[in-house]
CSV table of N, CA and C in Angstrom, one decimal:
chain,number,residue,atom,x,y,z
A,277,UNK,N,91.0,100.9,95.3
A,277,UNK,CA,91.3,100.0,96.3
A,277,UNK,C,92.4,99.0,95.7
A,278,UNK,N,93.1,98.4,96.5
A,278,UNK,CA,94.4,97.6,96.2
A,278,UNK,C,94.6,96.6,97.0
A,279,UNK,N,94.0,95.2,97.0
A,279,UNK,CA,94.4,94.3,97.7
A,279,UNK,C,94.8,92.7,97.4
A,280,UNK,N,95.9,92.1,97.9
A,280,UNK,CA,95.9,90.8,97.5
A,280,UNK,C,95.6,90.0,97.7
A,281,UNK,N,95.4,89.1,96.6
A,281,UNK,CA,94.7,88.5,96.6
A,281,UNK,C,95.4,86.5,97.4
A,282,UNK,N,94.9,86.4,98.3
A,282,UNK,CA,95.9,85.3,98.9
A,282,UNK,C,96.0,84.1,98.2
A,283,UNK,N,97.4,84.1,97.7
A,283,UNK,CA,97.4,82.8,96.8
A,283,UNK,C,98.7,83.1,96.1
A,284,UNK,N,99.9,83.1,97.1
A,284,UNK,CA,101.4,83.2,96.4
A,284,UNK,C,101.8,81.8,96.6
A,285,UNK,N,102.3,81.9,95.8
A,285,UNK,CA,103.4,80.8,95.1
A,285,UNK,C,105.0,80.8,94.7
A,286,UNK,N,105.9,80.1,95.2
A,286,UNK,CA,107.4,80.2,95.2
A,286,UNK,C,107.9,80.4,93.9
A,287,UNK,N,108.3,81.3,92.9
A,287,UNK,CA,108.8,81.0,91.7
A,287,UNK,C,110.2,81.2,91.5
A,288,UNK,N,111.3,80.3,91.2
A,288,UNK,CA,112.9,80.6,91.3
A,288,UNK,C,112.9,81.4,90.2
A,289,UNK,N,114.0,82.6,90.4
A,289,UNK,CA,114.3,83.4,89.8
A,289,UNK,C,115.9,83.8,89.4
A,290,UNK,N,116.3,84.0,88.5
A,290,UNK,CA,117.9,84.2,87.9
A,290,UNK,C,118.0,85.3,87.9
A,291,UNK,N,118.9,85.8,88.4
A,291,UNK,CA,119.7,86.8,88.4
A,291,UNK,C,120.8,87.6,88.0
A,292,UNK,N,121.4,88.2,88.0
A,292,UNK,CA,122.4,89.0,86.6
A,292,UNK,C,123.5,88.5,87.1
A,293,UNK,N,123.5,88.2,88.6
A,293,UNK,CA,124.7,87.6,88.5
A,293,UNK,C,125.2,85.6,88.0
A,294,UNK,N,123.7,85.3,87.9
A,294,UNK,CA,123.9,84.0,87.7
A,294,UNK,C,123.2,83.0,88.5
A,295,UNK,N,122.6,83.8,90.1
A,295,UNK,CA,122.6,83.0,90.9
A,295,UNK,C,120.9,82.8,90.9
A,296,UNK,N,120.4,81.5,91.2
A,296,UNK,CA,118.7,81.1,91.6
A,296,UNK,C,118.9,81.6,92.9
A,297,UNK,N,117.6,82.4,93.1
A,297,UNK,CA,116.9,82.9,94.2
A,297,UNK,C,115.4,82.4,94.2
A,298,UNK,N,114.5,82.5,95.5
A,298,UNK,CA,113.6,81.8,95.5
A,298,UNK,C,112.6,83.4,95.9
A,299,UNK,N,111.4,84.4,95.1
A,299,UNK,CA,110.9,84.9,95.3
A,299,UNK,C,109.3,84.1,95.2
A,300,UNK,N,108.0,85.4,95.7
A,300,UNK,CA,106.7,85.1,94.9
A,300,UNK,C,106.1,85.3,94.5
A,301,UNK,N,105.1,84.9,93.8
A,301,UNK,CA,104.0,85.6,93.0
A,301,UNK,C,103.1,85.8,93.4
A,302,UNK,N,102.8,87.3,93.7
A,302,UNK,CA,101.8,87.7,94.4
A,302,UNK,C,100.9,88.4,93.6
A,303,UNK,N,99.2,88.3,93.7
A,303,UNK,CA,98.3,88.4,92.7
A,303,UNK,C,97.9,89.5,93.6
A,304,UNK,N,97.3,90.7,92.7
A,304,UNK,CA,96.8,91.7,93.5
A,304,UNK,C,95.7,92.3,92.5
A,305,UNK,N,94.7,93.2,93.4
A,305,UNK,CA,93.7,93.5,92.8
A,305,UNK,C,93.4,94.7,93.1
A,306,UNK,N,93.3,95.1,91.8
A,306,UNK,CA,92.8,97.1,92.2
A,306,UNK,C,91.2,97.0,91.7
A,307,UNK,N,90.5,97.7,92.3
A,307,UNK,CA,88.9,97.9,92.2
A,307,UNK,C,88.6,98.9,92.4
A,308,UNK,N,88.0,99.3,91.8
A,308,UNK,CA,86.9,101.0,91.7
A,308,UNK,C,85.9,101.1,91.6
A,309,UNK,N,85.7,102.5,90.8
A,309,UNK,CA,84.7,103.4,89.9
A,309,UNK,C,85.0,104.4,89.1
A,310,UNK,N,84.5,104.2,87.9
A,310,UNK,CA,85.1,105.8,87.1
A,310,UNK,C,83.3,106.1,87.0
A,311,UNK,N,82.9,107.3,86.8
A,311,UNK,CA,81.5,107.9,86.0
A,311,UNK,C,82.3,108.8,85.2
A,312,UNK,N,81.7,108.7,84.3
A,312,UNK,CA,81.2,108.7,82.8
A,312,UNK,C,80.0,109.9,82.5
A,313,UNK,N,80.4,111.3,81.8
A,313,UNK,CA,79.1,112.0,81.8
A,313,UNK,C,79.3,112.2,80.4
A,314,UNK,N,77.9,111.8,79.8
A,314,UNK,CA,77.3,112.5,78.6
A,314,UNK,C,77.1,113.9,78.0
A,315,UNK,N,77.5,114.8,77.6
A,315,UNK,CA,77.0,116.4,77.3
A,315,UNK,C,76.6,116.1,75.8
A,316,UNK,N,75.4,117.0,75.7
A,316,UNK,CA,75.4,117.2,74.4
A,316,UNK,C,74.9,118.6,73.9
A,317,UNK,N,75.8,119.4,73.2
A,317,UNK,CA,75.3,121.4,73.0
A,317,UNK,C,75.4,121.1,74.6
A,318,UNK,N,76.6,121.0,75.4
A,318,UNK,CA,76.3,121.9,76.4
A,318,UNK,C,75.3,121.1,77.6
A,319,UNK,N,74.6,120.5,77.3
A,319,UNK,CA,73.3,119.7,78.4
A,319,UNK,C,73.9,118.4,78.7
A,320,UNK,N,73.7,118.0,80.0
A,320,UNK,CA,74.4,116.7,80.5
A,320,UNK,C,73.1,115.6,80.2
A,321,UNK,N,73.3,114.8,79.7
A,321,UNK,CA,72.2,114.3,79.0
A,321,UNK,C,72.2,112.3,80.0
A,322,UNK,N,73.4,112.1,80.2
A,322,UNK,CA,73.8,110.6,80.8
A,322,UNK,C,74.8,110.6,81.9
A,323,UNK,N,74.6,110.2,82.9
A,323,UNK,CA,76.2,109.9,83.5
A,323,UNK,C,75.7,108.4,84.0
A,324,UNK,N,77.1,107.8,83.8
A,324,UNK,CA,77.3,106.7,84.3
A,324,UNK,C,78.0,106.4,85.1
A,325,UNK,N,78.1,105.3,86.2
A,325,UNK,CA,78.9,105.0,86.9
A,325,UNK,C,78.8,103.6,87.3
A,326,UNK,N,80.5,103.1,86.9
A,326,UNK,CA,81.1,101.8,86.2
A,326,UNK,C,82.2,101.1,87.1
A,327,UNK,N,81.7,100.4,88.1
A,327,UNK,CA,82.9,99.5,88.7
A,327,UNK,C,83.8,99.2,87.6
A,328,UNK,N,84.8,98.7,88.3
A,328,UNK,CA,86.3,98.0,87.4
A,328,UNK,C,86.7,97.2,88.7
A,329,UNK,N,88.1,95.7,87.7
A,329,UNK,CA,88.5,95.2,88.5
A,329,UNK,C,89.4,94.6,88.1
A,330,UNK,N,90.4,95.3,88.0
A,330,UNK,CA,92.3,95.2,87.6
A,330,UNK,C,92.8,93.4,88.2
A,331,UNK,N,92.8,92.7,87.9
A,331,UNK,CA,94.1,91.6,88.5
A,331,UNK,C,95.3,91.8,88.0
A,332,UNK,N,96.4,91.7,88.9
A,332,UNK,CA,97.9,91.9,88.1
A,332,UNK,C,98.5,91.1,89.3
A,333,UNK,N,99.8,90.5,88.7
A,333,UNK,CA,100.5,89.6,89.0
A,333,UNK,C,101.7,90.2,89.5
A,334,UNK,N,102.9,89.9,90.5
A,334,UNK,CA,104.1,90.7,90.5
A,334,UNK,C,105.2,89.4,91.3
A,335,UNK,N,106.3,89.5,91.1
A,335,UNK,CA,107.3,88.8,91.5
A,335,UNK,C,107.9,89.6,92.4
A,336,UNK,N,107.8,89.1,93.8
A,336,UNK,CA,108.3,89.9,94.9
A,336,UNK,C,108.9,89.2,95.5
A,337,UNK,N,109.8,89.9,96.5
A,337,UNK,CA,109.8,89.0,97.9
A,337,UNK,C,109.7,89.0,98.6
A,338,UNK,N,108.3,88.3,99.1
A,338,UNK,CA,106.9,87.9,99.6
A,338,UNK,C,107.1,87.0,100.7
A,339,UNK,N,108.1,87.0,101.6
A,339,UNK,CA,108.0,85.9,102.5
A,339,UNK,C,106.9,85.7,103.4
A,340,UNK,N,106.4,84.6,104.2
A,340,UNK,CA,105.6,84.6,105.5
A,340,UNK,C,105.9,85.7,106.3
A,341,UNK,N,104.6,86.2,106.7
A,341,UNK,CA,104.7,87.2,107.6
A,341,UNK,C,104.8,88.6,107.2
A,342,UNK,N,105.0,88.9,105.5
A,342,UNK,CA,104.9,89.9,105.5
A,342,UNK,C,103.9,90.5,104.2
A,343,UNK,N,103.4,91.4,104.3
A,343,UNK,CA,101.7,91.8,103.8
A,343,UNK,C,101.9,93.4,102.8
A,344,UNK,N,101.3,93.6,102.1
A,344,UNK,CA,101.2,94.0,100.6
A,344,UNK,C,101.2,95.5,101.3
A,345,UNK,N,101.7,96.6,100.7
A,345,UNK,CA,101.9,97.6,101.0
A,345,UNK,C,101.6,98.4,99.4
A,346,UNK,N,100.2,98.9,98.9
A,346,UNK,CA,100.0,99.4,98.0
A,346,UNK,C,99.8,100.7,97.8
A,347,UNK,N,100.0,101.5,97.0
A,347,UNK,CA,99.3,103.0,96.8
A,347,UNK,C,99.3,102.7,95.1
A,348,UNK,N,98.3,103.9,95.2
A,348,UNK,CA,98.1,103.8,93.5
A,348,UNK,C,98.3,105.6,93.5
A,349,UNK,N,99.5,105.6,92.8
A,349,UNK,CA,100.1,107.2,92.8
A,349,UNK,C,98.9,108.0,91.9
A,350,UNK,N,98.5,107.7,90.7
A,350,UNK,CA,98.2,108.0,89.2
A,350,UNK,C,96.8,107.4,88.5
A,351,UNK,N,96.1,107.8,87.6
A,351,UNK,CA,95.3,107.3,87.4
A,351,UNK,C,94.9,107.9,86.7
A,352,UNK,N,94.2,107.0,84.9
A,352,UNK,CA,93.8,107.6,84.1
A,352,UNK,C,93.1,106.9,83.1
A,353,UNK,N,91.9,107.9,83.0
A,353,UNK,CA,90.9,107.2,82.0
A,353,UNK,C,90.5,107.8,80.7
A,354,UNK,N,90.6,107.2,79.8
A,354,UNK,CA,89.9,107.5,78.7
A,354,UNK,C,88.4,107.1,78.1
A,355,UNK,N,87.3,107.9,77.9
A,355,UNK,CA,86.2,107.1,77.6
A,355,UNK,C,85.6,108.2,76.1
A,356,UNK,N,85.5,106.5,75.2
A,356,UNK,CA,84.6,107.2,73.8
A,356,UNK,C,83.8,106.5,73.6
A,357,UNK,N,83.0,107.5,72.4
A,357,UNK,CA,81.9,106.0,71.6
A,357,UNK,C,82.6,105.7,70.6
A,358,UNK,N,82.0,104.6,70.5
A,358,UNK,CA,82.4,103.7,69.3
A,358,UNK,C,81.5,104.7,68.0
A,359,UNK,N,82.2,104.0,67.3
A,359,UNK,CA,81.7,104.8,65.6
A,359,UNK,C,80.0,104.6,65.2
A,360,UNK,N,79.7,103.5,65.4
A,360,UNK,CA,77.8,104.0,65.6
A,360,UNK,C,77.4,104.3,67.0
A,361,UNK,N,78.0,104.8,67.8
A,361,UNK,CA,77.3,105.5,69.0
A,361,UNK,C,76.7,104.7,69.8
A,362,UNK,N,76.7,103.5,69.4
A,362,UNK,CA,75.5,102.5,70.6
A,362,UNK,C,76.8,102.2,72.0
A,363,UNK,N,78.2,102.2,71.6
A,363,UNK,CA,79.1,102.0,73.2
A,363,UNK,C,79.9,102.8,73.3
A,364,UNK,N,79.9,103.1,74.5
A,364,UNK,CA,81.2,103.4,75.1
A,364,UNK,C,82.5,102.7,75.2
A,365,UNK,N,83.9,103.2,75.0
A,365,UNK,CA,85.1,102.0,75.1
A,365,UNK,C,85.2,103.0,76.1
A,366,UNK,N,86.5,102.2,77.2
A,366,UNK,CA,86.7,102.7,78.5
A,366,UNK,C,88.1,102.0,78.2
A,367,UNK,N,89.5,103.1,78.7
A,367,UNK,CA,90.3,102.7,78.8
A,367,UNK,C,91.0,103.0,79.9
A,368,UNK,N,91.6,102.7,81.2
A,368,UNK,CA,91.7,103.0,82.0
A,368,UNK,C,93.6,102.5,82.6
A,369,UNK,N,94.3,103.3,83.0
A,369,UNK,CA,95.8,103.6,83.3
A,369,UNK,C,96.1,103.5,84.9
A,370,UNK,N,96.8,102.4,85.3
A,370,UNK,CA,97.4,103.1,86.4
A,370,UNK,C,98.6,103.3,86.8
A,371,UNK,N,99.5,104.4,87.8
A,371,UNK,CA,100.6,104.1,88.0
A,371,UNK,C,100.7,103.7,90.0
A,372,UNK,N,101.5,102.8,90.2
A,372,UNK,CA,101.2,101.8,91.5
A,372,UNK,C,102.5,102.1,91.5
A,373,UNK,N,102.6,101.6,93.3
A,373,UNK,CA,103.7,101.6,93.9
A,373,UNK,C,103.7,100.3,94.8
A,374,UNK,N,103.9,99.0,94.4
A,374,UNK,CA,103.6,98.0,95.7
A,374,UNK,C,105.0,97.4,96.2
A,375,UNK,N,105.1,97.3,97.7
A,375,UNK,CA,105.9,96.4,98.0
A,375,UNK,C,105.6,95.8,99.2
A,376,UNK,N,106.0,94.7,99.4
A,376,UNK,CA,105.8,93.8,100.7
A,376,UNK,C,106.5,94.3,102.0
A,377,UNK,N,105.8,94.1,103.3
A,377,UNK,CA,105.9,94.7,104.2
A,377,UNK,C,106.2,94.0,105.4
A,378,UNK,N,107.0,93.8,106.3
A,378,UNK,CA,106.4,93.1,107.6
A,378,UNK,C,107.0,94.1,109.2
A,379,UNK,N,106.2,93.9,110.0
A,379,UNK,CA,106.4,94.8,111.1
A,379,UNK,C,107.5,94.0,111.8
A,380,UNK,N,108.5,94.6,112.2
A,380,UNK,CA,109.6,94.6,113.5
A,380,UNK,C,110.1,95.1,114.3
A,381,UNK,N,110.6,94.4,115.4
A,381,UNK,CA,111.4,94.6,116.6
A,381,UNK,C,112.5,94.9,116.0
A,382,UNK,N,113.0,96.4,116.5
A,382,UNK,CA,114.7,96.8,116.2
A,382,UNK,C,115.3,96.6,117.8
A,383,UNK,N,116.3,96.6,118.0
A,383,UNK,CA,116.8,97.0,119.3
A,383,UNK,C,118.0,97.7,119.1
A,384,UNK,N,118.2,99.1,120.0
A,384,UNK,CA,119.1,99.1,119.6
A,384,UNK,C,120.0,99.8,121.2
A,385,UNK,N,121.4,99.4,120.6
A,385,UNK,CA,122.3,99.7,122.0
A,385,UNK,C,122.7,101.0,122.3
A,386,UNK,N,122.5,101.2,123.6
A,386,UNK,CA,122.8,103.0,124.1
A,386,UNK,C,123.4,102.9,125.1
A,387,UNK,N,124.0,104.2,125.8
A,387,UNK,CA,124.0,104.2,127.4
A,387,UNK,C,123.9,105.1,127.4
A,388,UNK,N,123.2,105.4,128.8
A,388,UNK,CA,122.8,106.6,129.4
A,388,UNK,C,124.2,107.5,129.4
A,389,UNK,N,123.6,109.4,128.8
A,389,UNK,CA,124.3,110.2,129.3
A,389,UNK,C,123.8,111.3,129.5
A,390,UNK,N,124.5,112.5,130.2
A,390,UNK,CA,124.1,113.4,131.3
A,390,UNK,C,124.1,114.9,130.9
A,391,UNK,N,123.5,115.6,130.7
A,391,UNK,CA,123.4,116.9,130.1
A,391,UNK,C,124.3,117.5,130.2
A,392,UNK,N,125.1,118.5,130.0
A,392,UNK,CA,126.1,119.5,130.0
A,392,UNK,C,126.1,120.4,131.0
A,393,UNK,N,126.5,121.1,132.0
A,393,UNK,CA,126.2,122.3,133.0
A,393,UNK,C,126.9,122.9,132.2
A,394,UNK,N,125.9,124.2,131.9
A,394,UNK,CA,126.1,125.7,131.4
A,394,UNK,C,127.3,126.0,132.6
Protein backbone atom coordinates (compact mmCIF):
# COMPACT_ATOMS: atom_id res chain seq x y z
CA UNK A 1 0.00 0.00 0.00
CA UNK A 2 1.24 3.64 -0.80
CA UNK A 3 -0.24 6.60 0.73
CA UNK A 4 0.46 10.16 1.77
CA UNK A 5 0.88 11.18 4.36
CA UNK A 6 -0.89 14.83 4.69
CA UNK A 7 1.58 17.24 5.75
CA UNK A 8 3.44 19.07 2.67
CA UNK A 9 5.38 21.88 2.96
CA UNK A 10 6.69 24.61 0.26
CA UNK A 11 10.44 24.06 -0.19
CA UNK A 12 12.27 26.60 -2.96
CA UNK A 13 14.24 24.78 -5.21
CA UNK A 14 17.23 25.86 -7.77
CA UNK A 15 17.44 24.87 -10.91
CA UNK A 16 20.11 24.25 -13.66
CA UNK A 17 19.18 27.12 -15.08
CA UNK A 18 19.63 29.29 -12.09
CA UNK A 19 16.11 30.10 -11.49
CA UNK A 20 14.12 29.47 -7.61
CA UNK A 21 11.03 27.65 -8.08
CA UNK A 22 8.59 26.97 -5.37
CA UNK A 23 7.85 22.82 -5.16
CA UNK A 24 6.75 20.22 -2.02
CA UNK A 25 7.49 17.91 0.21
CA UNK A 26 5.50 15.33 0.16
CA UNK A 27 5.78 12.40 2.82
CA UNK A 28 4.52 9.14 1.73
CA UNK A 29 4.08 5.84 3.17
CA UNK A 30 4.40 2.27 1.86
CA UNK A 31 2.99 -0.59 4.33
CA UNK A 32 2.79 -4.28 4.02
CA UNK A 33 3.59 -7.82 4.75
CA UNK A 34 6.43 -10.07 3.83
CA UNK A 35 6.17 -14.04 5.53
CA UNK A 36 9.03 -15.50 6.23
CA UNK A 37 9.27 -19.55 6.11
CA UNK A 38 11.61 -21.67 8.04
CA UNK A 39 12.72 -25.21 6.32
CA UNK A 40 14.88 -27.36 7.85
CA UNK A 41 16.20 -31.00 5.80
CA UNK A 42 13.38 -30.21 3.78
CA UNK A 43 10.42 -29.69 6.75
CA UNK A 44 8.82 -26.24 7.11
CA UNK A 45 9.41 -25.88 10.59
CA UNK A 46 8.30 -21.66 11.11
CA UNK A 47 6.65 -19.18 8.98
CA UNK A 48 6.22 -15.80 9.93
CA UNK A 49 4.40 -13.00 9.00
CA UNK A 50 5.79 -9.35 9.52
CA UNK A 51 4.08 -5.96 8.84
CA UNK A 52 6.52 -3.13 7.60
CA UNK A 53 6.27 0.58 7.31
CA UNK A 54 8.44 2.54 4.76
CA UNK A 55 8.24 6.60 5.28
CA UNK A 56 9.98 8.41 2.42
CA UNK A 57 10.08 11.94 1.56
CA UNK A 58 9.92 13.39 -2.26
CA UNK A 59 10.12 16.90 -3.72
CA UNK A 60 7.37 17.35 -6.15
CA UNK A 61 5.06 19.59 -7.58
CA UNK A 62 2.46 19.13 -5.18
CA UNK A 63 0.09 21.94 -5.64
CA UNK A 64 -3.58 22.25 -4.02
CA UNK A 65 -5.83 20.12 -5.45
CA UNK A 66 -3.77 17.63 -6.64
CA UNK A 67 -3.31 14.01 -4.94
CA UNK A 68 -0.52 11.23 -5.00
CA UNK A 69 -0.60 8.82 -7.74
CA UNK A 70 1.53 5.73 -6.51
CA UNK A 71 2.41 2.21 -7.86
CA UNK A 72 5.05 0.18 -6.45
CA UNK A 73 6.49 -1.58 -9.85
CA UNK A 74 9.18 -4.03 -7.91
CA UNK A 75 9.77 -5.48 -4.80
CA UNK A 76 12.36 -7.28 -2.84
CA UNK A 77 13.30 -8.97 0.14
CA UNK A 78 15.97 -10.51 1.62
CA UNK A 79 15.70 -12.54 4.98
CA UNK A 80 18.65 -14.29 7.20
CA UNK A 81 19.75 -15.36 10.54
CA UNK A 82 22.03 -13.63 12.24
CA UNK A 83 25.25 -15.75 13.18
CA UNK A 84 23.83 -17.27 16.56
CA UNK A 85 20.54 -18.09 15.01
CA UNK A 86 18.36 -16.39 17.73
CA UNK A 87 17.21 -13.37 14.58
CA UNK A 88 16.19 -12.93 11.60
CA UNK A 89 17.55 -9.59 9.62
CA UNK A 90 15.03 -8.53 6.99
CA UNK A 91 16.02 -6.44 4.28
CA UNK A 92 13.55 -5.20 2.06
CA UNK A 93 13.83 -3.06 -1.71
CA UNK A 94 11.42 -1.18 -3.51
CA UNK A 95 11.13 0.19 -7.00
CA UNK A 96 8.07 3.10 -7.08
CA UNK A 97 6.68 5.18 -9.47
CA UNK A 98 4.94 8.37 -7.71
CA UNK A 99 3.62 11.49 -9.16
CA UNK A 100 1.04 14.01 -8.28
CA UNK A 101 -2.18 14.06 -9.92
CA UNK A 102 -5.16 16.38 -10.36
CA UNK A 103 -8.48 15.79 -12.37
CA UNK A 104 -9.57 18.25 -15.28
CA UNK A 105 -11.81 19.95 -17.56
CA UNK A 106 -10.18 19.90 -21.22
CA UNK A 107 -12.37 21.56 -23.77
CA UNK A 108 -11.83 21.26 -26.83
CA UNK A 109 -12.87 23.09 -30.28
CA UNK A 110 -14.69 21.20 -33.22
CA UNK A 111 -17.26 21.61 -35.81
CA UNK A 112 -19.56 19.45 -37.01
CA UNK A 113 -18.95 17.40 -40.18
CA UNK A 114 -20.80 15.16 -42.55
CA UNK A 115 -19.96 11.69 -43.77
CA UNK A 116 -18.88 11.17 -47.38
CA UNK A 117 -21.57 9.59 -50.00
CA UNK A 118 -20.10 6.46 -51.50
Amino acid sequence: MCLEIPSRQNVEVTIPNGENIILQKVQVLLKGFITIQVWDKGKLCKVYTIPFKVMEEFILCAPKGTFLNCKITNFDCLAYFTDDCKRINVAISFCQQVQMVSNVNIEIGAKLCHPHAI
